[in-house]
mmCIF file of C-alpha atoms in Angstrom:
data_model
loop_
_atom_site.group_PDB
_atom_site.id
_atom_site.type_symbol
_atom_site.label_atom_id
_atom_site.label_comp_id
_atom_site.label_asym_id
_atom_site.label_seq_id
_atom_site.Cartn_x
_atom_site.Cartn_y
_atom_site.Cartn_z
ATOM 1 C CA MET S 1200 -48.938 -5.746 59.895
ATOM 2 C CA LYS S 1201 -46.053 -7.631 58.281
ATOM 3 C CA ASP S 1202 -45.357 -6.322 55.102
ATOM 4 C CA ARG S 1203 -46.180 -2.633 55.736
ATOM 5 C CA PHE S 1204 -43.621 -2.717 58.370
ATOM 6 C CA LEU S 1205 -40.885 -4.437 55.804
ATOM 7 C CA GLY S 1206 -42.657 -1.598 53.255
ATOM 8 C CA TRP S 1207 -41.758 0.847 55.523
ATOM 9 C CA GLY S 1208 -37.798 -0.601 56.152
ATOM 10 C CA SER S 1209 -37.126 -0.865 53.122
ATOM 11 C CA ARG S 1210 -38.092 2.920 52.061
ATOM 12 C CA ASN S 1211 -36.154 3.974 55.084
ATOM 13 C CA ARG S 1212 -33.570 1.094 55.145
ATOM 14 C CA ASN S 1213 -29.970 3.224 55.011
ATOM 15 C CA ASN S 1214 -31.096 5.696 58.534
ATOM 16 C CA ILE S 1215 -32.328 2.392 60.092
ATOM 17 C CA PHE S 1216 -28.477 0.630 59.367
ATOM 18 C CA LEU S 1217 -27.239 4.206 60.088
ATOM 19 C CA TYR S 1218 -29.170 4.475 63.814
ATOM 20 C CA ALA S 1219 -29.182 0.785 64.906
ATOM 21 C CA CYS S 1220 -24.673 0.911 64.273
ATOM 22 C CA ALA S 1221 -24.696 4.307 66.153
ATOM 23 C CA VAL S 1222 -26.452 2.371 68.971
ATOM 24 C CA ILE S 1223 -24.419 -0.629 68.779
ATOM 25 C CA HIS S 1224 -21.785 1.401 69.835
ATOM 26 C CA LEU S 1225 -22.933 3.454 72.202
ATOM 27 C CA VAL S 1226 -24.181 0.389 73.900
ATOM 28 C CA TYR S 1227 -20.335 -1.339 73.793
ATOM 29 C CA LEU S 1228 -19.036 2.617 74.376
ATOM 30 C CA VAL S 1229 -20.972 2.440 78.476
ATOM 31 C CA PHE S 1230 -20.287 -1.239 78.439
ATOM 32 C CA PHE S 1231 -16.866 -0.787 77.142
ATOM 33 C CA ALA S 1232 -16.725 2.052 79.995
ATOM 34 C CA VAL S 1233 -18.073 0.117 82.612
ATOM 35 C CA ILE S 1234 -15.204 -2.921 82.992
ATOM 36 C CA HIS S 1235 -12.330 0.086 82.226
ATOM 37 C CA VAL S 1236 -11.781 -1.076 78.699
ATOM 38 C CA ASN S 1237 -10.344 2.075 77.598
ATOM 39 C CA MET S 1238 -8.686 1.955 73.921
ATOM 40 C CA LEU S 1239 -12.234 0.277 73.286
ATOM 41 C CA VAL S 1240 -14.015 3.260 75.769
ATOM 42 C CA ALA S 1241 -11.481 5.650 72.284
ATOM 43 C CA LEU S 1242 -12.499 3.852 69.652
ATOM 44 C CA ASN S 1243 -16.045 3.598 69.672
ATOM 45 C CA ILE S 1244 -15.979 7.146 71.084
ATOM 46 C CA PHE S 1245 -14.772 7.930 67.738
ATOM 47 C CA SER S 1246 -17.461 5.408 66.121
ATOM 48 C CA VAL S 1247 -19.980 7.056 67.535
ATOM 49 C CA THR S 1248 -18.675 10.549 66.302
ATOM 50 C CA PHE S 1249 -18.512 9.098 63.170
ATOM 51 C CA TYR S 1250 -22.331 7.699 62.890
ATOM 52 C CA ALA S 1251 -23.442 10.720 64.755
ATOM 53 C CA TYR S 1252 -21.783 12.987 61.538
ATOM 54 C CA MET S 1253 -23.647 10.426 59.377
ATOM 55 C CA ILE S 1254 -27.036 10.112 60.337
ATOM 56 C CA PHE S 1255 -26.694 14.597 59.761
ATOM 57 C CA SER S 1256 -25.649 14.614 56.981
ATOM 58 C CA ARG S 1257 -26.989 14.786 54.168
ATOM 59 C CA LYS S 1258 -25.637 12.841 52.058
ATOM 60 C CA SER S 1259 -26.208 10.033 54.927
ATOM 61 C CA ALA S 1260 -29.229 7.950 53.568
ATOM 62 C CA THR S 1261 -26.465 7.669 49.602
ATOM 63 C CA GLN S 1262 -24.764 4.734 48.719
ATOM 64 C CA GLY S 1263 -21.726 6.685 49.363
ATOM 65 C CA ALA S 1264 -22.386 6.947 52.481
ATOM 66 C CA MET S 1265 -23.345 2.495 52.975
ATOM 67 C CA VAL S 1266 -19.941 2.117 51.756
ATOM 68 C CA ALA S 1267 -18.242 4.224 54.134
ATOM 69 C CA CYS S 1268 -20.529 2.752 57.092
ATOM 70 C CA TYR S 1269 -19.167 -0.881 56.176
ATOM 71 C CA PHE S 1270 -15.671 1.090 55.986
ATOM 72 C CA GLU S 1271 -15.542 1.704 59.462
ATOM 73 C CA VAL S 1272 -17.720 -1.659 60.607
ATOM 74 C CA LEU S 1273 -14.532 -3.582 58.650
ATOM 75 C CA PHE S 1274 -11.553 -0.905 60.300
ATOM 76 C CA PHE S 1275 -14.211 -1.656 63.490
ATOM 77 C CA THR S 1276 -13.344 -4.843 64.172
ATOM 78 C CA ALA S 1277 -10.413 -4.904 62.759
ATOM 79 C CA LEU S 1278 -9.130 -2.615 65.516
ATOM 80 C CA SER S 1279 -11.321 -4.522 68.334
ATOM 81 C CA SER S 1280 -9.702 -7.468 67.580
ATOM 82 C CA LEU S 1281 -6.019 -6.042 67.969
ATOM 83 C CA ILE S 1282 -7.145 -5.142 70.829
ATOM 84 C CA THR S 1283 -9.002 -7.929 72.681
ATOM 85 C CA HIS S 1284 -6.286 -10.876 71.097
ATOM 86 C CA GLY S 1285 -8.832 -12.458 69.291
ATOM 87 C CA LEU S 1286 -11.322 -11.937 72.183
ATOM 88 C CA GLY S 1287 -15.191 -11.314 71.581
ATOM 89 C CA ASP S 1288 -15.296 -13.178 68.032
ATOM 90 C CA PHE S 1289 -16.199 -9.417 66.036
ATOM 91 C CA ILE S 1290 -15.316 -11.251 64.191
ATOM 92 C CA PHE S 1291 -19.303 -11.246 63.179
ATOM 93 C CA LEU S 1292 -19.797 -8.039 62.578
ATOM 94 C CA ASP S 1293 -17.811 -7.995 59.569
ATOM 95 C CA ILE S 1294 -18.745 -11.185 57.915
ATOM 96 C CA CYS S 1295 -22.152 -9.572 58.414
ATOM 97 C CA MET S 1296 -21.500 -6.851 56.565
ATOM 98 C CA ILE S 1297 -19.598 -9.115 53.371
ATOM 99 C CA THR S 1298 -23.174 -10.343 53.317
ATOM 100 C CA ILE S 1299 -25.143 -7.127 53.499
ATOM 101 C CA ILE S 1300 -22.803 -4.790 51.410
ATOM 102 C CA PHE S 1301 -24.979 -5.838 48.262
ATOM 103 C CA TYR S 1302 -28.102 -4.709 49.613
ATOM 104 C CA LEU S 1303 -26.902 -2.106 50.730
ATOM 105 C CA ALA S 1304 -24.990 -0.722 47.758
ATOM 106 C CA PRO S 1305 -26.232 -1.918 44.190
ATOM 107 C CA ASP S 1306 -25.601 0.113 42.127
ATOM 108 C CA PHE S 1307 -21.748 2.043 43.831
ATOM 109 C CA LYS S 1308 -19.346 2.883 41.142
ATOM 110 C CA VAL S 1309 -16.800 0.035 43.342
ATOM 111 C CA PRO S 1310 -17.476 -3.465 42.375
ATOM 112 C CA ARG S 1311 -19.167 -5.138 44.782
ATOM 113 C CA ILE S 1312 -16.468 -7.725 45.116
ATOM 114 C CA ILE S 1313 -13.829 -5.711 45.379
ATOM 115 C CA LEU S 1314 -15.851 -4.338 48.547
ATOM 116 C CA GLN S 1315 -16.439 -8.076 50.436
ATOM 117 C CA LEU S 1316 -12.300 -9.155 49.543
ATOM 118 C CA ILE S 1317 -11.304 -6.040 51.460
ATOM 119 C CA GLY S 1318 -14.110 -6.773 54.177
ATOM 120 C CA LEU S 1319 -12.738 -10.621 53.970
ATOM 121 C CA LEU S 1320 -8.732 -9.576 54.132
ATOM 122 C CA ALA S 1321 -10.415 -7.575 57.884
ATOM 123 C CA ALA S 1322 -11.755 -11.637 58.388
ATOM 124 C CA PHE S 1323 -8.910 -13.026 57.929
ATOM 125 C CA PHE S 1324 -6.860 -10.400 60.376
ATOM 126 C CA SER S 1325 -9.748 -10.462 62.797
ATOM 127 C CA LEU S 1326 -9.468 -14.151 62.516
ATOM 128 C CA ILE S 1327 -5.458 -14.987 62.787
ATOM 129 C CA ILE S 1328 -5.049 -11.734 65.480
ATOM 130 C CA GLY S 1329 -5.193 -14.331 68.492
ATOM 131 C CA ARG S 1330 -3.060 -17.026 66.839
ATOM 132 C CA VAL S 1331 0.022 -15.842 65.528
ATOM 133 C CA SER S 1332 0.929 -12.673 67.851
ATOM 134 C CA ASN S 1333 1.631 -12.348 71.782
ATOM 135 C CA VAL S 1334 -1.275 -10.520 73.716
ATOM 136 C CA ILE S 1335 0.072 -6.354 72.602
ATOM 137 C CA PHE S 1336 -2.719 -4.683 74.673
ATOM 138 C CA GLU S 1337 -1.838 -6.948 78.057
ATOM 139 C CA ALA S 1338 -4.692 -4.574 80.278
ATOM 140 C CA SER S 1339 -7.867 -4.261 77.363
ATOM 141 C CA PHE S 1340 -6.710 -8.754 77.175
ATOM 142 C CA GLN S 1341 -7.634 -8.751 80.849
ATOM 143 C CA GLY S 1342 -10.283 -7.130 80.955
ATOM 144 C CA VAL S 1343 -12.585 -8.373 77.961
ATOM 145 C CA SER S 1344 -11.779 -11.908 78.984
ATOM 146 C CA ARG S 1345 -13.335 -12.357 81.428
ATOM 147 C CA TYR S 1346 -16.826 -11.366 79.815
ATOM 148 C CA GLU S 1347 -16.264 -12.622 76.110
ATOM 149 C CA THR S 1348 -18.847 -14.720 75.956
ATOM 150 C CA LEU S 1349 -20.821 -11.984 76.480
ATOM 151 C CA ILE S 1350 -19.183 -10.286 73.599
ATOM 152 C CA CYS S 1351 -19.416 -12.861 72.146
ATOM 153 C CA CYS S 1352 -23.115 -13.514 71.717
ATOM 154 C CA THR S 1353 -23.643 -10.367 71.293
ATOM 155 C CA ASN S 1354 -21.865 -10.076 68.549
ATOM 156 C CA LEU S 1355 -23.694 -12.966 67.257
ATOM 157 C CA PHE S 1356 -26.998 -11.417 67.846
ATOM 158 C CA ILE S 1357 -26.132 -8.236 66.347
ATOM 159 C CA SER S 1358 -25.144 -10.590 62.921
ATOM 160 C CA VAL S 1359 -27.849 -12.539 63.013
ATOM 161 C CA VAL S 1360 -30.982 -10.469 64.020
ATOM 162 C CA THR S 1361 -28.962 -7.369 60.843
ATOM 163 C CA THR S 1362 -28.517 -10.153 58.318
ATOM 164 C CA VAL S 1363 -32.223 -12.281 58.866
ATOM 165 C CA PHE S 1364 -34.213 -7.987 59.028
ATOM 166 C CA VAL S 1365 -32.194 -7.549 55.489
ATOM 167 C CA SER S 1366 -33.134 -10.743 54.019
ATOM 168 C CA TYR S 1367 -36.389 -10.655 54.644
ATOM 169 C CA LEU S 1368 -36.099 -6.703 53.136
ATOM 170 C CA TYR S 1369 -34.837 -8.246 49.914
ATOM 171 C CA THR S 1370 -36.969 -11.277 49.848
ATOM 172 C CA TYR S 1371 -40.101 -8.429 49.795
ATOM 173 C CA GLU S 1372 -38.777 -5.965 47.623
ATOM 174 C CA LEU S 1373 -38.707 -8.910 45.529
ATOM 175 C CA ARG S 1374 -41.342 -10.233 45.687
ATOM 176 C CA LYS S 1375 -42.946 -6.730 44.988
ATOM 177 C CA ALA S 1376 -40.402 -5.790 42.194
ATOM 178 C CA GLN S 1377 -41.704 -9.312 39.902
ATOM 179 C CA ILE S 1378 -45.652 -8.543 41.696
ATOM 180 C CA GLU S 1379 -44.388 -4.462 40.002
ATOM 181 C CA ALA S 1380 -43.134 -5.898 36.704
ATOM 182 C CA ASP S 1381 -46.387 -8.487 36.305
ATOM 183 C CA PHE S 1382 -49.310 -4.974 36.346
ATOM 184 C CA ASN S 1383 -46.883 -3.621 34.177
ATOM 185 C CA VAL S 1384 -47.235 -6.859 31.823
ATOM 186 C CA ASN S 1385 -50.348 -7.132 32.186
ATOM 187 C CA HIS S 1386 -52.094 -3.332 32.771
ATOM 188 C CA ASP S 1387 -51.291 -0.612 30.639
ATOM 189 C CA TYR S 1388 -49.350 1.903 32.594
ATOM 190 C CA LEU S 1389 -51.624 5.397 31.814
ATOM 191 C CA THR S 1390 -55.118 4.283 33.100
ATOM 192 C CA GLY S 1391 -54.124 0.883 35.272
ATOM 193 C CA LEU S 1392 -56.732 -1.511 33.276
ATOM 194 C CA PHE S 1393 -55.523 -4.424 32.043
ATOM 195 C CA ASN S 1394 -54.017 -4.234 28.517
ATOM 196 C CA ARG S 1395 -54.757 -6.137 24.941
ATOM 197 C CA ARG S 1396 -52.103 -9.031 25.201
ATOM 198 C CA PHE S 1397 -53.154 -9.808 29.058
ATOM 199 C CA PHE S 1398 -56.580 -10.237 27.320
ATOM 200 C CA HIS S 1399 -56.116 -11.943 24.844
ATOM 201 C CA ASP S 1400 -54.371 -14.716 26.723
ATOM 202 C CA TYR S 1401 -57.364 -14.592 28.481
ATOM 203 C CA MET S 1402 -59.201 -15.452 25.718
ATOM 204 C CA MET S 1403 -57.671 -17.953 24.566
ATOM 205 C CA LYS S 1404 -56.942 -20.145 28.079
ATOM 206 C CA ASP S 1405 -59.745 -22.842 28.554
ATOM 207 C CA GLY S 1406 -61.847 -22.352 31.543
ATOM 208 C CA ASN S 1407 -61.864 -18.936 31.810
ATOM 209 C CA VAL S 1408 -64.735 -17.744 29.726
ATOM 210 C CA LYS S 1409 -67.968 -19.292 29.573
ATOM 211 C CA PRO S 1410 -70.490 -19.496 26.833
ATOM 212 C CA ASP S 1411 -72.896 -16.886 27.129
ATOM 213 C CA TYR S 1412 -70.347 -13.569 27.390
ATOM 214 C CA VAL S 1413 -71.370 -10.124 25.750
ATOM 215 C CA ILE S 1414 -67.920 -7.885 24.167
ATOM 216 C CA VAL S 1415 -68.052 -4.086 24.351
ATOM 217 C CA MET S 1416 -66.292 -2.326 22.355
ATOM 218 C CA GLY S 1417 -65.875 1.989 23.084
ATOM 219 C CA ASP S 1418 -64.686 4.635 22.101
ATOM 220 C CA ILE S 1419 -64.314 8.666 23.886
ATOM 221 C CA ASP S 1420 -66.051 10.131 21.312
ATOM 222 C CA ASN S 1421 -63.731 13.376 19.208
ATOM 223 C CA PHE S 1422 -61.408 12.118 20.886
ATOM 224 C CA LYS S 1423 -58.235 13.713 18.032
ATOM 225 C CA GLY S 1424 -59.882 17.264 18.861
ATOM 226 C CA VAL S 1425 -59.039 16.609 22.025
ATOM 227 C CA ASN S 1426 -55.937 16.239 21.930
ATOM 228 C CA ASP S 1427 -54.804 18.527 18.828
ATOM 229 C CA PHE S 1428 -57.360 21.542 20.792
ATOM 230 C CA TYR S 1429 -56.576 20.979 24.186
ATOM 231 C CA GLY S 1430 -52.598 19.283 24.752
ATOM 232 C CA HIS S 1431 -52.545 15.205 24.918
ATOM 233 C CA ASP S 1432 -51.914 15.840 28.802
ATOM 234 C CA VAL S 1433 -55.655 16.750 29.008
ATOM 235 C CA GLY S 1434 -56.030 13.905 26.492
ATOM 236 C CA ASP S 1435 -54.067 12.287 29.361
ATOM 237 C CA GLU S 1436 -57.160 12.942 31.696
ATOM 238 C CA VAL S 1437 -59.974 12.139 30.077
ATOM 239 C CA LEU S 1438 -58.616 8.817 29.624
ATOM 240 C CA VAL S 1439 -57.932 7.896 32.708
ATOM 241 C CA ARG S 1440 -61.202 9.741 33.324
ATOM 242 C CA VAL S 1441 -62.718 7.249 30.924
ATOM 243 C CA SER S 1442 -61.430 4.630 32.840
ATOM 244 C CA GLU S 1443 -62.162 4.926 36.006
ATOM 245 C CA CYS S 1444 -65.552 5.563 35.085
ATOM 246 C CA LEU S 1445 -65.755 2.226 32.563
ATOM 247 C CA LYS S 1446 -64.210 0.226 35.857
ATOM 248 C CA LYS S 1447 -66.748 1.023 38.522
ATOM 249 C CA TYR S 1448 -69.638 -1.135 35.971
ATOM 250 C CA VAL S 1449 -67.915 -4.750 35.914
ATOM 251 C CA SER S 1450 -67.524 -6.488 37.855
ATOM 252 C CA ASP S 1451 -64.186 -9.736 39.711
ATOM 253 C CA SER S 1452 -65.422 -12.053 37.253
ATOM 254 C CA ASP S 1453 -65.494 -9.319 34.588
ATOM 255 C CA MET S 1454 -62.498 -7.082 32.922
ATOM 256 C CA ALA S 1455 -62.354 -3.600 31.348
ATOM 257 C CA VAL S 1456 -59.722 -3.328 28.870
ATOM 258 C CA ARG S 1457 -58.137 -0.668 27.463
ATOM 259 C CA TRP S 1458 -58.093 -1.255 23.921
ATOM 260 C CA GLY S 1459 -55.854 1.044 21.911
ATOM 261 C CA GLY S 1460 -55.931 4.537 22.167
ATOM 262 C CA GLU S 1461 -59.235 6.167 22.724
ATOM 263 C CA GLU S 1462 -60.293 2.781 22.534
ATOM 264 C CA PHE S 1463 -62.168 0.346 25.073
ATOM 265 C CA VAL S 1464 -63.354 -3.203 25.945
ATOM 266 C CA LEU S 1465 -65.575 -4.349 28.216
ATOM 267 C CA PHE S 1466 -65.844 -8.123 28.741
ATOM 268 C CA PHE S 1467 -68.544 -9.705 31.102
ATOM 269 C CA ASN S 1468 -68.819 -13.053 31.745
ATOM 270 C CA GLY S 1469 -71.580 -15.069 32.061
ATOM 271 C CA VAL S 1470 -73.650 -12.013 31.745
ATOM 272 C CA SER S 1471 -76.874 -11.504 29.138
ATOM 273 C CA LYS S 1472 -76.357 -8.880 26.875
ATOM 274 C CA GLU S 1473 -79.849 -7.542 28.108
ATOM 275 C CA LYS S 1474 -77.835 -6.970 31.890
ATOM 276 C CA VAL S 1475 -75.034 -5.709 29.794
ATOM 277 C CA ILE S 1476 -76.867 -3.061 27.831
ATOM 278 C CA GLU S 1477 -78.810 -1.848 31.080
ATOM 279 C CA ILE S 1478 -75.128 -1.600 32.622
ATOM 280 C CA MET S 1479 -73.682 0.722 29.792
ATOM 281 C CA GLU S 1480 -77.045 3.132 29.315
ATOM 282 C CA ASP S 1481 -76.086 3.830 33.298
ATOM 283 C CA ALA S 1482 -71.488 4.260 32.156
ATOM 284 C CA ARG S 1483 -72.526 5.917 29.709
ATOM 285 C CA ASP S 1484 -75.100 8.220 31.612
ATOM 286 C CA GLU S 1485 -72.407 9.146 34.424
ATOM 287 C CA LEU S 1486 -70.115 9.398 31.304
ATOM 288 C CA HIS S 1487 -72.012 12.528 30.418
ATOM 289 C CA GLY S 1488 -71.104 13.724 34.156
ATOM 290 C CA ILE S 1489 -67.263 14.156 33.905
ATOM 291 C CA ARG S 1490 -66.050 17.595 33.771
ATOM 292 C CA ILE S 1491 -62.568 18.195 32.996
ATOM 293 C CA PRO S 1492 -60.891 21.336 33.716
ATOM 294 C CA THR S 1493 -59.200 23.506 31.029
ATOM 295 C CA ARG S 1494 -57.385 26.251 30.148
ATOM 296 C CA ARG S 1495 -59.729 26.946 27.218
ATOM 297 C CA ARG S 1496 -63.567 25.446 29.479
ATOM 298 C CA GLU S 1497 -64.547 22.789 31.168
ATOM 299 C CA LEU S 1498 -64.211 19.686 28.796
ATOM 300 C CA SER S 1499 -66.967 17.241 29.040
ATOM 301 C CA VAL S 1500 -66.782 13.343 28.157
ATOM 302 C CA THR S 1501 -69.048 11.047 25.704
ATOM 303 C CA MET S 1502 -69.091 7.602 23.955
ATOM 304 C CA THR S 1503 -69.321 5.536 22.159
ATOM 305 C CA PHE S 1504 -70.605 1.363 22.477
ATOM 306 C CA GLY S 1505 -71.293 -1.242 19.795
ATOM 307 C CA ILE S 1506 -71.898 -3.866 21.683
ATOM 308 C CA ALA S 1507 -71.951 -8.069 20.655
ATOM 309 C CA ALA S 1508 -73.023 -11.697 22.420
ATOM 310 C CA ALA S 1509 -71.007 -14.757 22.419
ATOM 311 C CA ARG S 1510 -72.219 -16.961 18.774
ATOM 312 C CA ARG S 1511 -71.828 -20.566 18.485
ATOM 313 C CA PHE S 1512 -68.871 -20.533 16.856
ATOM 314 C CA TYR S 1513 -67.537 -17.935 16.783
ATOM 315 C CA THR S 1514 -63.997 -16.620 18.263
ATOM 316 C CA TYR S 1515 -63.717 -13.945 20.559
ATOM 317 C CA GLU S 1516 -62.167 -12.228 17.924
ATOM 318 C CA ASP S 1517 -65.491 -12.461 15.684
ATOM 319 C CA ILE S 1518 -67.140 -10.917 18.357
ATOM 320 C CA ILE S 1519 -65.741 -8.028 19.017
ATOM 321 C CA LYS S 1520 -65.524 -7.914 14.688
ATOM 322 C CA LEU S 1521 -69.136 -7.749 15.443
ATOM 323 C CA ALA S 1522 -68.605 -4.932 18.604
ATOM 324 C CA ASP S 1523 -66.626 -2.676 16.470
ATOM 325 C CA LEU S 1524 -68.762 -2.639 13.208
ATOM 326 C CA ARG S 1525 -71.775 -1.527 15.941
ATOM 327 C CA LEU S 1526 -69.571 0.667 17.389
ATOM 328 C CA TYR S 1527 -68.317 1.869 13.945
ATOM 329 C CA TYR S 1528 -72.146 2.376 12.846
ATOM 330 C CA GLY S 1529 -72.476 4.898 16.202
ATOM 331 C CA LYS S 1530 -70.118 6.662 15.099
ATOM 332 C CA ARG S 1531 -71.726 7.588 11.722
ATOM 333 C CA ASN S 1532 -75.119 8.173 12.952
ATOM 334 C CA GLY S 1533 -74.305 10.740 15.689
ATOM 335 C CA LYS S 1534 -72.404 9.930 18.504
ATOM 336 C CA ASP S 1535 -72.473 9.236 21.675
ATOM 337 C CA CYS S 1536 -74.820 5.767 21.552
ATOM 338 C CA ILE S 1537 -75.541 2.318 22.430
ATOM 339 C CA ILE S 1538 -75.944 -0.080 19.173
ATOM 340 C CA SER S 1539 -76.174 -3.277 19.597
ATOM 341 C CA THR S 1540 -77.957 -4.853 16.802
ATOM 342 C CA ASP S 1541 -76.943 -5.795 13.789
ATOM 343 C CA VAL S 1542 -77.772 -2.653 10.857
ATOM 344 C CA LYS S 1543 -77.191 -2.360 7.939
#
């Protein structure tokens, strides 16, 4: 539930920010109208109009729009601090924006450090305006002073909630990016199967492999002709459909690997050779049922398999070579078959 919410927030973060800012300014507009601080009412009317335009603009979700909103907040906090003579701590909103602009506009053409320096100047102005000058707008100052604590707490609440929410979104996106990176390192991009590198690392790590494992080498029959005659798009579709089929026949403790090109490795951990032969017969039967439509005709798929069980004093590379030799024999002798014993 939490990840689903954060995923939604990540996908819609810019629109969420725009709507949140519009609602905050609308609430402030009503509040300052009720307490008769007309200058802040006028300022919030401008802000609400600005966000209404941004929301209905076709470019509202761009990084440029986020930077425009950033400057609106800086402008609002500086003028609000000037009008209230520093009351209400509108500087909280400024500090919040200095923090989250990294997230809202990560690749903007203007370096973010420049945007943050501008925000820092606005925050400095908001901080000192009530300390080094006389009250300029007496009526606004008196109107706000009665509600200073409420306004200060509201601005602090808005800043904290925004910063926490953005922090969660940023953490979620980092975690998601790390998961995707790990997947891409360990999996074949096209088929989603494990890749050769991951398989090697898995086999070399102590404790992963049971002594009675079985390796199956599989190769799609006549695949070069598929690419040459039907095109690589159809070839890719064949690879994907074959991979989907093979994945059904390996358990969580086993592994399906795209070895390279049209070659696949199936690793069965702690499964007897006889059982693996039965499994591969079922897989071969299902492969026969694959039909891929092309412009010329429906394309069927067959595969040849070589099976080899672990042997004492043999490395996994030796077992793969043995399975590959049996696969090669099957290729030379009719294809679409399963070879599980030594042949001459």
